[in-house]
mmCIF file with all atom_site columns, C-alpha atoms in Angstrom:
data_model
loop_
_atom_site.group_PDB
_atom_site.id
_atom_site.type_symbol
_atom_site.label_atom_id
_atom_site.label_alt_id
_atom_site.label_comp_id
_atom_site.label_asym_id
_atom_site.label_entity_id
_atom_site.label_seq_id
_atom_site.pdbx_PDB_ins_code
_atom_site.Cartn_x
_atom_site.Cartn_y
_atom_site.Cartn_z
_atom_site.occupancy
_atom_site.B_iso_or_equiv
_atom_site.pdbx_formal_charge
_atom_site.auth_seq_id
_atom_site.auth_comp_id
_atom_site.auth_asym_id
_atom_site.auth_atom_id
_atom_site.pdbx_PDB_model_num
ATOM 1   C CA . UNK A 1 1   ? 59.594 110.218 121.139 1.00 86.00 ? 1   UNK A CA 1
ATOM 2   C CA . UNK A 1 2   ? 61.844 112.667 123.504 1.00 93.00 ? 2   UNK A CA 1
ATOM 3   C CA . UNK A 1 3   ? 60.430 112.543 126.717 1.00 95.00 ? 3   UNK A CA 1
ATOM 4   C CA . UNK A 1 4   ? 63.345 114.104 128.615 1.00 94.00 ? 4   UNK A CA 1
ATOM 5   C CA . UNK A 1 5   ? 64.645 118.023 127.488 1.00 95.00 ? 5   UNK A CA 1
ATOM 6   C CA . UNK A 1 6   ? 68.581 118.752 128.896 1.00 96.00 ? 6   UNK A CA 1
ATOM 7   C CA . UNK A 1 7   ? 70.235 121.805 127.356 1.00 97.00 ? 7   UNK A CA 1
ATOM 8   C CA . UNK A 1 8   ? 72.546 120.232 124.930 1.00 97.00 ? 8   UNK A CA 1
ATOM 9   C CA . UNK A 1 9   ? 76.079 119.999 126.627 1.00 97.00 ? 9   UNK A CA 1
ATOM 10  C CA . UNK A 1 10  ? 74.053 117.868 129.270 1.00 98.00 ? 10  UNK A CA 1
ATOM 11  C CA . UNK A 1 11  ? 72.510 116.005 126.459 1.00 98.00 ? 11  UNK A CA 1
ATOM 12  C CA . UNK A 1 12  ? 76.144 115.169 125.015 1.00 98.00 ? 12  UNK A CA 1
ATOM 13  C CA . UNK A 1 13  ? 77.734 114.239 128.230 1.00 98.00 ? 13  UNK A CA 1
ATOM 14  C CA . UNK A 1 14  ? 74.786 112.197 128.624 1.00 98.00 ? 14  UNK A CA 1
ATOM 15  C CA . UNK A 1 15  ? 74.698 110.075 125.296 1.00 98.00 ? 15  UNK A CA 1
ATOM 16  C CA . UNK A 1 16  ? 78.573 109.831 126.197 1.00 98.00 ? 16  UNK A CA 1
ATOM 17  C CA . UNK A 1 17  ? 77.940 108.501 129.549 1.00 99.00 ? 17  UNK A CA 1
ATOM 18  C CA . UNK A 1 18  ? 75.239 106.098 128.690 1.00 99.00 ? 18  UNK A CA 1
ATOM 19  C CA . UNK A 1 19  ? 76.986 104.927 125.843 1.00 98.00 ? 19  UNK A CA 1
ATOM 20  C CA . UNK A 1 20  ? 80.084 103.617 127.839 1.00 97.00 ? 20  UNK A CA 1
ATOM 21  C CA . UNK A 1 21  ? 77.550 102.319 130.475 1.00 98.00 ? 21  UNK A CA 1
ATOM 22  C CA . UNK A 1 22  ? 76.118 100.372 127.842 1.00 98.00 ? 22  UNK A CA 1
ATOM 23  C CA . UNK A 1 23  ? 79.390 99.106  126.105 1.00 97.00 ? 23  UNK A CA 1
ATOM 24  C CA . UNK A 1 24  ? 80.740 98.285  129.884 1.00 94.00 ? 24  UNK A CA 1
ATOM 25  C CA . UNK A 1 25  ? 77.466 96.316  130.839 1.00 96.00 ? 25  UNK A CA 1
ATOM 26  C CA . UNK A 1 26  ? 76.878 94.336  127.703 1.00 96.00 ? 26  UNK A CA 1
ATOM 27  C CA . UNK A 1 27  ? 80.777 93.273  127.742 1.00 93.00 ? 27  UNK A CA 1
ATOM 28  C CA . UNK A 1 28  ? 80.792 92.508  131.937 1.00 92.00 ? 28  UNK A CA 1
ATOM 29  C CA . UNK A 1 29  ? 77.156 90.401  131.741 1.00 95.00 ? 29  UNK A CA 1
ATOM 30  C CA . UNK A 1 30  ? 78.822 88.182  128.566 1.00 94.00 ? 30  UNK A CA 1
ATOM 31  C CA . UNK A 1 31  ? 81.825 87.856  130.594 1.00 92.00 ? 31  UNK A CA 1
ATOM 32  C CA . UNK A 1 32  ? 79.615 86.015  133.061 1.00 91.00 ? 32  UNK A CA 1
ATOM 33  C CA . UNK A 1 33  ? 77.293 83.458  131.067 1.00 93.00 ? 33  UNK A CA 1
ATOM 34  C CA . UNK A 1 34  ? 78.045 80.138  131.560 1.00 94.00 ? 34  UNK A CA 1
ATOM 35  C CA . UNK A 1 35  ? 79.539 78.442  128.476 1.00 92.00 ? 35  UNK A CA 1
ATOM 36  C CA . UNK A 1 36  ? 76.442 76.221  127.637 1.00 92.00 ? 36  UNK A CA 1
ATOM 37  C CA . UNK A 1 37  ? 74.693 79.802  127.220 1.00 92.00 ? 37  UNK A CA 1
ATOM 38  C CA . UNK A 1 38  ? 76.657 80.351  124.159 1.00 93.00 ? 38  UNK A CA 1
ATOM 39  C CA . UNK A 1 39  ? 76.326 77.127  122.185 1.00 87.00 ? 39  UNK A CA 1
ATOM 40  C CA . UNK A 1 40  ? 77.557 76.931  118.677 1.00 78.00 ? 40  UNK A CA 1
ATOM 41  C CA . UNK A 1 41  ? 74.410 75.725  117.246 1.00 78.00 ? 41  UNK A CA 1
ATOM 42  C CA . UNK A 1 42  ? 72.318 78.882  118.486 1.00 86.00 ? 42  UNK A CA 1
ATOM 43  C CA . UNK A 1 43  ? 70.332 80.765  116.505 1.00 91.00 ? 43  UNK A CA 1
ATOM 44  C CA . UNK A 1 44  ? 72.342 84.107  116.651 1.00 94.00 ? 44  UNK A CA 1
ATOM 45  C CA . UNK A 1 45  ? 75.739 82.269  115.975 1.00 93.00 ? 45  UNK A CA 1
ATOM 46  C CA . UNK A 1 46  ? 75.156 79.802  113.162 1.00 92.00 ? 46  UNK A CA 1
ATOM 47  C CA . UNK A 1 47  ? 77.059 80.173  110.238 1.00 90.00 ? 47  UNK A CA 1
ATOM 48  C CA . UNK A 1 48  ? 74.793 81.694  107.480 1.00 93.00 ? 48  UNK A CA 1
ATOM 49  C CA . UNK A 1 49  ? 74.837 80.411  103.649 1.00 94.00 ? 49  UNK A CA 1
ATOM 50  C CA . UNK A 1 50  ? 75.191 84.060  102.661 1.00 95.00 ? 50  UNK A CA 1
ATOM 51  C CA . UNK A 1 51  ? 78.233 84.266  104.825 1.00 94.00 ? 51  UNK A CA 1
ATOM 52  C CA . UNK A 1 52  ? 80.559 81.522  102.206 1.00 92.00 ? 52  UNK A CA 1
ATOM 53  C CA . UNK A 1 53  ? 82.300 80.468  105.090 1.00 90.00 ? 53  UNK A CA 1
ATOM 54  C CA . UNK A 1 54  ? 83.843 84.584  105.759 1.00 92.00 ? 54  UNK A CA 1
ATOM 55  C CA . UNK A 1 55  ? 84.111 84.959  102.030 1.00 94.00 ? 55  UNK A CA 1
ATOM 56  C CA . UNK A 1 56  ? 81.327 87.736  102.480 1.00 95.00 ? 56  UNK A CA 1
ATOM 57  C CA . UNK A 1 57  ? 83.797 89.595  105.312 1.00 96.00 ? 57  UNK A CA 1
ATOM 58  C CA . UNK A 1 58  ? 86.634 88.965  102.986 1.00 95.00 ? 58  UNK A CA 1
ATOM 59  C CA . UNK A 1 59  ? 84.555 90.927  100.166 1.00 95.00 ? 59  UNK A CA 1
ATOM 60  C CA . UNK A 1 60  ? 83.968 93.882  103.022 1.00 94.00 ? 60  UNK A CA 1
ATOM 61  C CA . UNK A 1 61  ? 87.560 93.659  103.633 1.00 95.00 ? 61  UNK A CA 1
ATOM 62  C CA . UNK A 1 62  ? 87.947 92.601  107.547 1.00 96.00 ? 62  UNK A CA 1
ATOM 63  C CA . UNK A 1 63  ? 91.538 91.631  107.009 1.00 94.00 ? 63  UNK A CA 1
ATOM 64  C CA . UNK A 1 64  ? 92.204 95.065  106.714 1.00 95.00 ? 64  UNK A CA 1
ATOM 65  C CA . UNK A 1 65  ? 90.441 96.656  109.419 1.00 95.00 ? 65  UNK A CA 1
ATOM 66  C CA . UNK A 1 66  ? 89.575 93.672  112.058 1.00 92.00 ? 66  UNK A CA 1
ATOM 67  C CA . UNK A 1 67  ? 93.234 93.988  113.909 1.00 90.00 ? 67  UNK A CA 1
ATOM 68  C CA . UNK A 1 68  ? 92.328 98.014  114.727 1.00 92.00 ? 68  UNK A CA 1
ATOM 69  C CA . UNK A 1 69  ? 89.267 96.938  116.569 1.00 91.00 ? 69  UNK A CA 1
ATOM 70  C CA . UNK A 1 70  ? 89.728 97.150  120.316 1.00 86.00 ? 70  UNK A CA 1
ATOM 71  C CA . UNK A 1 71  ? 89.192 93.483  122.421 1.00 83.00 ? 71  UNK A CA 1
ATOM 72  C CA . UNK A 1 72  ? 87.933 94.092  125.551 1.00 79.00 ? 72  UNK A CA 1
ATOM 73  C CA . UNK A 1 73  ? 87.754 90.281  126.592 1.00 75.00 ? 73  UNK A CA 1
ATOM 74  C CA . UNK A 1 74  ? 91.239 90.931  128.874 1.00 78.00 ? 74  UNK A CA 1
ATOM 75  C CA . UNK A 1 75  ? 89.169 93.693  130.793 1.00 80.00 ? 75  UNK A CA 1
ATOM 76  C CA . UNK A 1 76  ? 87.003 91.557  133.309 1.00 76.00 ? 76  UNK A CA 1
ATOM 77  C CA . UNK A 1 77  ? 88.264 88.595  134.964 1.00 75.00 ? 77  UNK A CA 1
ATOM 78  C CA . UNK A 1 78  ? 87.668 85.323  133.479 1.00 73.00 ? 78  UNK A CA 1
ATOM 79  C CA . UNK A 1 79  ? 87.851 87.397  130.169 1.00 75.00 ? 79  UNK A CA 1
ATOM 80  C CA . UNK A 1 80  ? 89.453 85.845  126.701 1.00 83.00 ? 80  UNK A CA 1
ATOM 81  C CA . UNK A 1 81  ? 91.883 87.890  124.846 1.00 78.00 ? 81  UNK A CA 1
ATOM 82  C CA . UNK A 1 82  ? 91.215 87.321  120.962 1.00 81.00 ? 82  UNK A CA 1
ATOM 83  C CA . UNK A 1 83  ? 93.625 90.001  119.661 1.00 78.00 ? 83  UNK A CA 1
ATOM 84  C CA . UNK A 1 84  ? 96.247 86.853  118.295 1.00 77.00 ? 84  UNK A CA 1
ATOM 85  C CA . UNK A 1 85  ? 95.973 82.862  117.788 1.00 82.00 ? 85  UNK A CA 1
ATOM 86  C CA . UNK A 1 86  ? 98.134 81.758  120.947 1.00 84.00 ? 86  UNK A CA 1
ATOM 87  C CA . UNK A 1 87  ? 97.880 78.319  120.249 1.00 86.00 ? 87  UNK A CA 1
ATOM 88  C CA . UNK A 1 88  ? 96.406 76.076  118.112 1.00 86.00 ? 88  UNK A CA 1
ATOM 89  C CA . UNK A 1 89  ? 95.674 73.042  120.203 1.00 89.00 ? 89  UNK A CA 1
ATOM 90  C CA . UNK A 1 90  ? 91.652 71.825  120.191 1.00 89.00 ? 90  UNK A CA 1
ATOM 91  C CA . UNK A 1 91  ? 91.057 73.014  123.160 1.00 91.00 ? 91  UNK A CA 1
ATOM 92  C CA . UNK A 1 92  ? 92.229 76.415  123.029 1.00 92.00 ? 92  UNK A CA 1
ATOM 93  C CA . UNK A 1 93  ? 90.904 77.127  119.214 1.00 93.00 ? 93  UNK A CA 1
ATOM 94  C CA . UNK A 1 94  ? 87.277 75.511  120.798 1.00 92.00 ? 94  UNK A CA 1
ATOM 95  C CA . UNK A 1 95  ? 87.425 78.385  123.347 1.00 92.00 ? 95  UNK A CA 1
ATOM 96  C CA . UNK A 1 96  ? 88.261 80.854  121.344 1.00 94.00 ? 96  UNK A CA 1
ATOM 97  C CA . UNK A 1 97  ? 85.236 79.674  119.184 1.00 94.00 ? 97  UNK A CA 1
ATOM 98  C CA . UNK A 1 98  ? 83.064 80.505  122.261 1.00 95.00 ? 98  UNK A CA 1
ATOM 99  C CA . UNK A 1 99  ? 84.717 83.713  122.911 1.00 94.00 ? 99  UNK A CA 1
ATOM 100 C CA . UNK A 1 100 ? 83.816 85.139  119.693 1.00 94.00 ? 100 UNK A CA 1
ATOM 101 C CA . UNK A 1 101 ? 80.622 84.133  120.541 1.00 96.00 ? 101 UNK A CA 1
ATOM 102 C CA . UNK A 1 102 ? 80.612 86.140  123.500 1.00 94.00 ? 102 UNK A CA 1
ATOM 103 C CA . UNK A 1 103 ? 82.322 88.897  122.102 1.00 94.00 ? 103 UNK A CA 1
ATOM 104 C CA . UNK A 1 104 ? 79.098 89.096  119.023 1.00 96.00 ? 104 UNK A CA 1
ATOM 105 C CA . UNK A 1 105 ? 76.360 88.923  122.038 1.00 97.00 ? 105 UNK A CA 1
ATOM 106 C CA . UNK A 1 106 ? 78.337 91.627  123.690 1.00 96.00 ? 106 UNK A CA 1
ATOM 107 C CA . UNK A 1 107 ? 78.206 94.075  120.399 1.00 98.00 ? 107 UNK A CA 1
ATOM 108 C CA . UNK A 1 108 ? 74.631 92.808  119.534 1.00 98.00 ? 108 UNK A CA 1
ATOM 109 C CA . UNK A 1 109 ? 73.073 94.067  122.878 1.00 98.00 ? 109 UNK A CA 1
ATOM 110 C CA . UNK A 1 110 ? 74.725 96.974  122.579 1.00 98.00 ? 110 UNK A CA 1
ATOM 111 C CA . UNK A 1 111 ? 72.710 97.988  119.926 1.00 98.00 ? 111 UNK A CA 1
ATOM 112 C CA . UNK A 1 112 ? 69.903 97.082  121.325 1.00 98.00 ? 112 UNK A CA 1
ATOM 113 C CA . UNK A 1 113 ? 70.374 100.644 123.599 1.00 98.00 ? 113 UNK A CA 1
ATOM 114 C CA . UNK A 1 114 ? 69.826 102.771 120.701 1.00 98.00 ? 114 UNK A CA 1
ATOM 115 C CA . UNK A 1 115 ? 66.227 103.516 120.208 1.00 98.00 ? 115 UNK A CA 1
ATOM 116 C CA . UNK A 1 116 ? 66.529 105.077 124.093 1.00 98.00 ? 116 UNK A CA 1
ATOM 117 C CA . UNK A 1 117 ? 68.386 107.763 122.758 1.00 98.00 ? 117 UNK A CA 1
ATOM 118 C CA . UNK A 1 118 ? 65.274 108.806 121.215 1.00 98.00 ? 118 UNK A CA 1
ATOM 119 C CA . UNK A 1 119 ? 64.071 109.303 124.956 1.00 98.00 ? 119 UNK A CA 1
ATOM 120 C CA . UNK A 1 120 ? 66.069 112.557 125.518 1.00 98.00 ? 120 UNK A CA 1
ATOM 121 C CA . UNK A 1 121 ? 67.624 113.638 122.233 1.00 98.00 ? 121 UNK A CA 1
ATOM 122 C CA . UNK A 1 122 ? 66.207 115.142 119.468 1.00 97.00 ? 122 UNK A CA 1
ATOM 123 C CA . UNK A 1 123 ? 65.069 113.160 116.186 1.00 97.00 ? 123 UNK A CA 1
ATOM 124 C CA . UNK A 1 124 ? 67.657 113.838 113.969 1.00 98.00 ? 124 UNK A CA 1
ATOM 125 C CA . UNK A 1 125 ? 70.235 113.237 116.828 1.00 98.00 ? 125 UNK A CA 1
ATOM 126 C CA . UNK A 1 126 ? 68.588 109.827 118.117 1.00 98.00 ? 126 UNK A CA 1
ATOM 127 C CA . UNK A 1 127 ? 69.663 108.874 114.237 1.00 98.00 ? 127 UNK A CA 1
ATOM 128 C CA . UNK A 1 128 ? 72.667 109.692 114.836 1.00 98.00 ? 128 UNK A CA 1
ATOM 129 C CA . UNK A 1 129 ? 72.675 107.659 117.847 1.00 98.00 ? 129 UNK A CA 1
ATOM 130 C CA . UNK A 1 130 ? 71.720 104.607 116.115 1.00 98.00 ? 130 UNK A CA 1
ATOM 131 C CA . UNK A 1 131 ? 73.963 105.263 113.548 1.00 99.00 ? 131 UNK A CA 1
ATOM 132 C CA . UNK A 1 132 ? 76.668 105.173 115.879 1.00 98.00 ? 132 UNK A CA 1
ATOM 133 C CA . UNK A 1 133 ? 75.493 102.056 117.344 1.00 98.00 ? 133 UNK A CA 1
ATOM 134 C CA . UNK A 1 134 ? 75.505 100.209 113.984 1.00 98.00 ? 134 UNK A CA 1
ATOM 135 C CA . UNK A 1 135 ? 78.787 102.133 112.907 1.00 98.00 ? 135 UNK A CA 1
ATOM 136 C CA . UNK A 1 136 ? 80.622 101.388 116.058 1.00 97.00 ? 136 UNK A CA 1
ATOM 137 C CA . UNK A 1 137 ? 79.307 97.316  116.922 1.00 98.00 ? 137 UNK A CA 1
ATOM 138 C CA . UNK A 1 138 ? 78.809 95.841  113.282 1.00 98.00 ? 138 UNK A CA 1
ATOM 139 C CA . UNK A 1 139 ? 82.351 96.041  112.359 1.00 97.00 ? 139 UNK A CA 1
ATOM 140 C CA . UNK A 1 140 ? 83.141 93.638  115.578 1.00 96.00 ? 140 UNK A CA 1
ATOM 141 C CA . UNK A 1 141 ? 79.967 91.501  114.803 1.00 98.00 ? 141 UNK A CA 1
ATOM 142 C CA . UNK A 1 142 ? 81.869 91.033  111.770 1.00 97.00 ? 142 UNK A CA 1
ATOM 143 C CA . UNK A 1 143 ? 85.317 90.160  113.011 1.00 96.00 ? 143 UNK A CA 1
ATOM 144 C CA . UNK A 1 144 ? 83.456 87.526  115.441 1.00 96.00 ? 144 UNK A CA 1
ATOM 145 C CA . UNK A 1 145 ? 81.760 85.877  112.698 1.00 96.00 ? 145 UNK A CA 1
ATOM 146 C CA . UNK A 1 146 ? 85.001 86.068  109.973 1.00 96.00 ? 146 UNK A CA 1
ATOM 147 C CA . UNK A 1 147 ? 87.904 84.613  113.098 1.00 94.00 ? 147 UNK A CA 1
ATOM 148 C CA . UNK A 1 148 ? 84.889 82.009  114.082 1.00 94.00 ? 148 UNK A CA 1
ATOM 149 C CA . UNK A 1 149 ? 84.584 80.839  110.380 1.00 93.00 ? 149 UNK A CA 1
ATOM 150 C CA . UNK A 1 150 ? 88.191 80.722  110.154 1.00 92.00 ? 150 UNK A CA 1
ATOM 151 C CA . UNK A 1 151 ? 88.377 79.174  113.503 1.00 93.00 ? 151 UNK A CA 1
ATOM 152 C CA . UNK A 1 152 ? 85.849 76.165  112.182 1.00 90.00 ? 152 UNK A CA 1
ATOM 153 C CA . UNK A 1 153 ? 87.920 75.463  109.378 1.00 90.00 ? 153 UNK A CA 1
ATOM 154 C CA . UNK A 1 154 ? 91.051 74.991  111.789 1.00 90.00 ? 154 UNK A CA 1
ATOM 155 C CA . UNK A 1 155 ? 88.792 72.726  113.972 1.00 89.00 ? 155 UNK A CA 1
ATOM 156 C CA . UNK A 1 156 ? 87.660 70.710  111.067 1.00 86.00 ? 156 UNK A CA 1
ATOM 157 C CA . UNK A 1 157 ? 83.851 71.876  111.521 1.00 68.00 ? 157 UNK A CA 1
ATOM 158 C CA . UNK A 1 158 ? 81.763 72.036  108.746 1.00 53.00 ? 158 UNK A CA 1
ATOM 159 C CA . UNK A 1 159 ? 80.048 75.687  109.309 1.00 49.00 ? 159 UNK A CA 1
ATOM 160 C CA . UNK A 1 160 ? 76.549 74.405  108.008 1.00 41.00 ? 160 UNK A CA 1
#
């Protein structure tokens, strides 16, 4: 339901603004939970049947696409880059593991934003706004999911 009414280049430079406010925010409070926040074995980040172990982002073609995603991980301090497979000790394919963890939350409460936009834009354009937040945040909810699946099978790690 729009509650506020800006003439529509405000409205724009609005969505625009709160849209990178919401992208920034999501990615800098992640950047700050304490690794036991993130376990493996949480709800949001266990493997699904459905899933076949990536075989499902395989089918959707993520090896294709995922490397034109942007990372922000190296943005904030303390952040992970997950562009490339650095190593591939334990240790560092276990905290890469928990990075795309992070990186999914991030992209998840993103989209959480988008029924706000129905707050000052109208109908048709709050669609669009959730559109966008599917269309822009799914595709890296994917790429988290596919590398962690691939990173499980490096580890060993049964992914059910």
């Amino acid at each position: 339901m729009r509650v506020f009414y800006f003439p529509v280049p405000v409205t724009v430079a609005v969505d625009i603004a709160v849209w990178l406010a919401v992208q920034f925010a999501a990615a800098k409070f992640v950047t700050g939970l304490p690794a036991e926040r993130l376990g493996a074995d949480g709800w949001l980040y266990r493997a699904r049947p459905w899933e076949r172990g990536g075989a499902l982002y395989e089918f959707l073609g993520v090896k294709r696409w995922k490397d034109r995603l942007p990372d922000a991980g190296p943005w904030f301090a303390g952040g992970f880059a997950k562009r490339d497979l650095s190593s591939r000790t334990g240790d560092y394919l276990s905290r890469f593991s928990l990075e795309t963890r992070r990186g999914e939350l991030a992209h998840w409460l993103a989209m959480t934003a988008a029924p706000f936009f129905f707050l000052w834009n109208r109908p048709w354009v709050g669609g669009l706004m959730a559109a966008y937040a599917l269309a822009g945040n799914l595709p890296c909810v994917i790429a988290q999911r596919y590398n962690r699946a691939r990173l499980a099978r490096l580890l060993g790690k049964e992914l059910l």
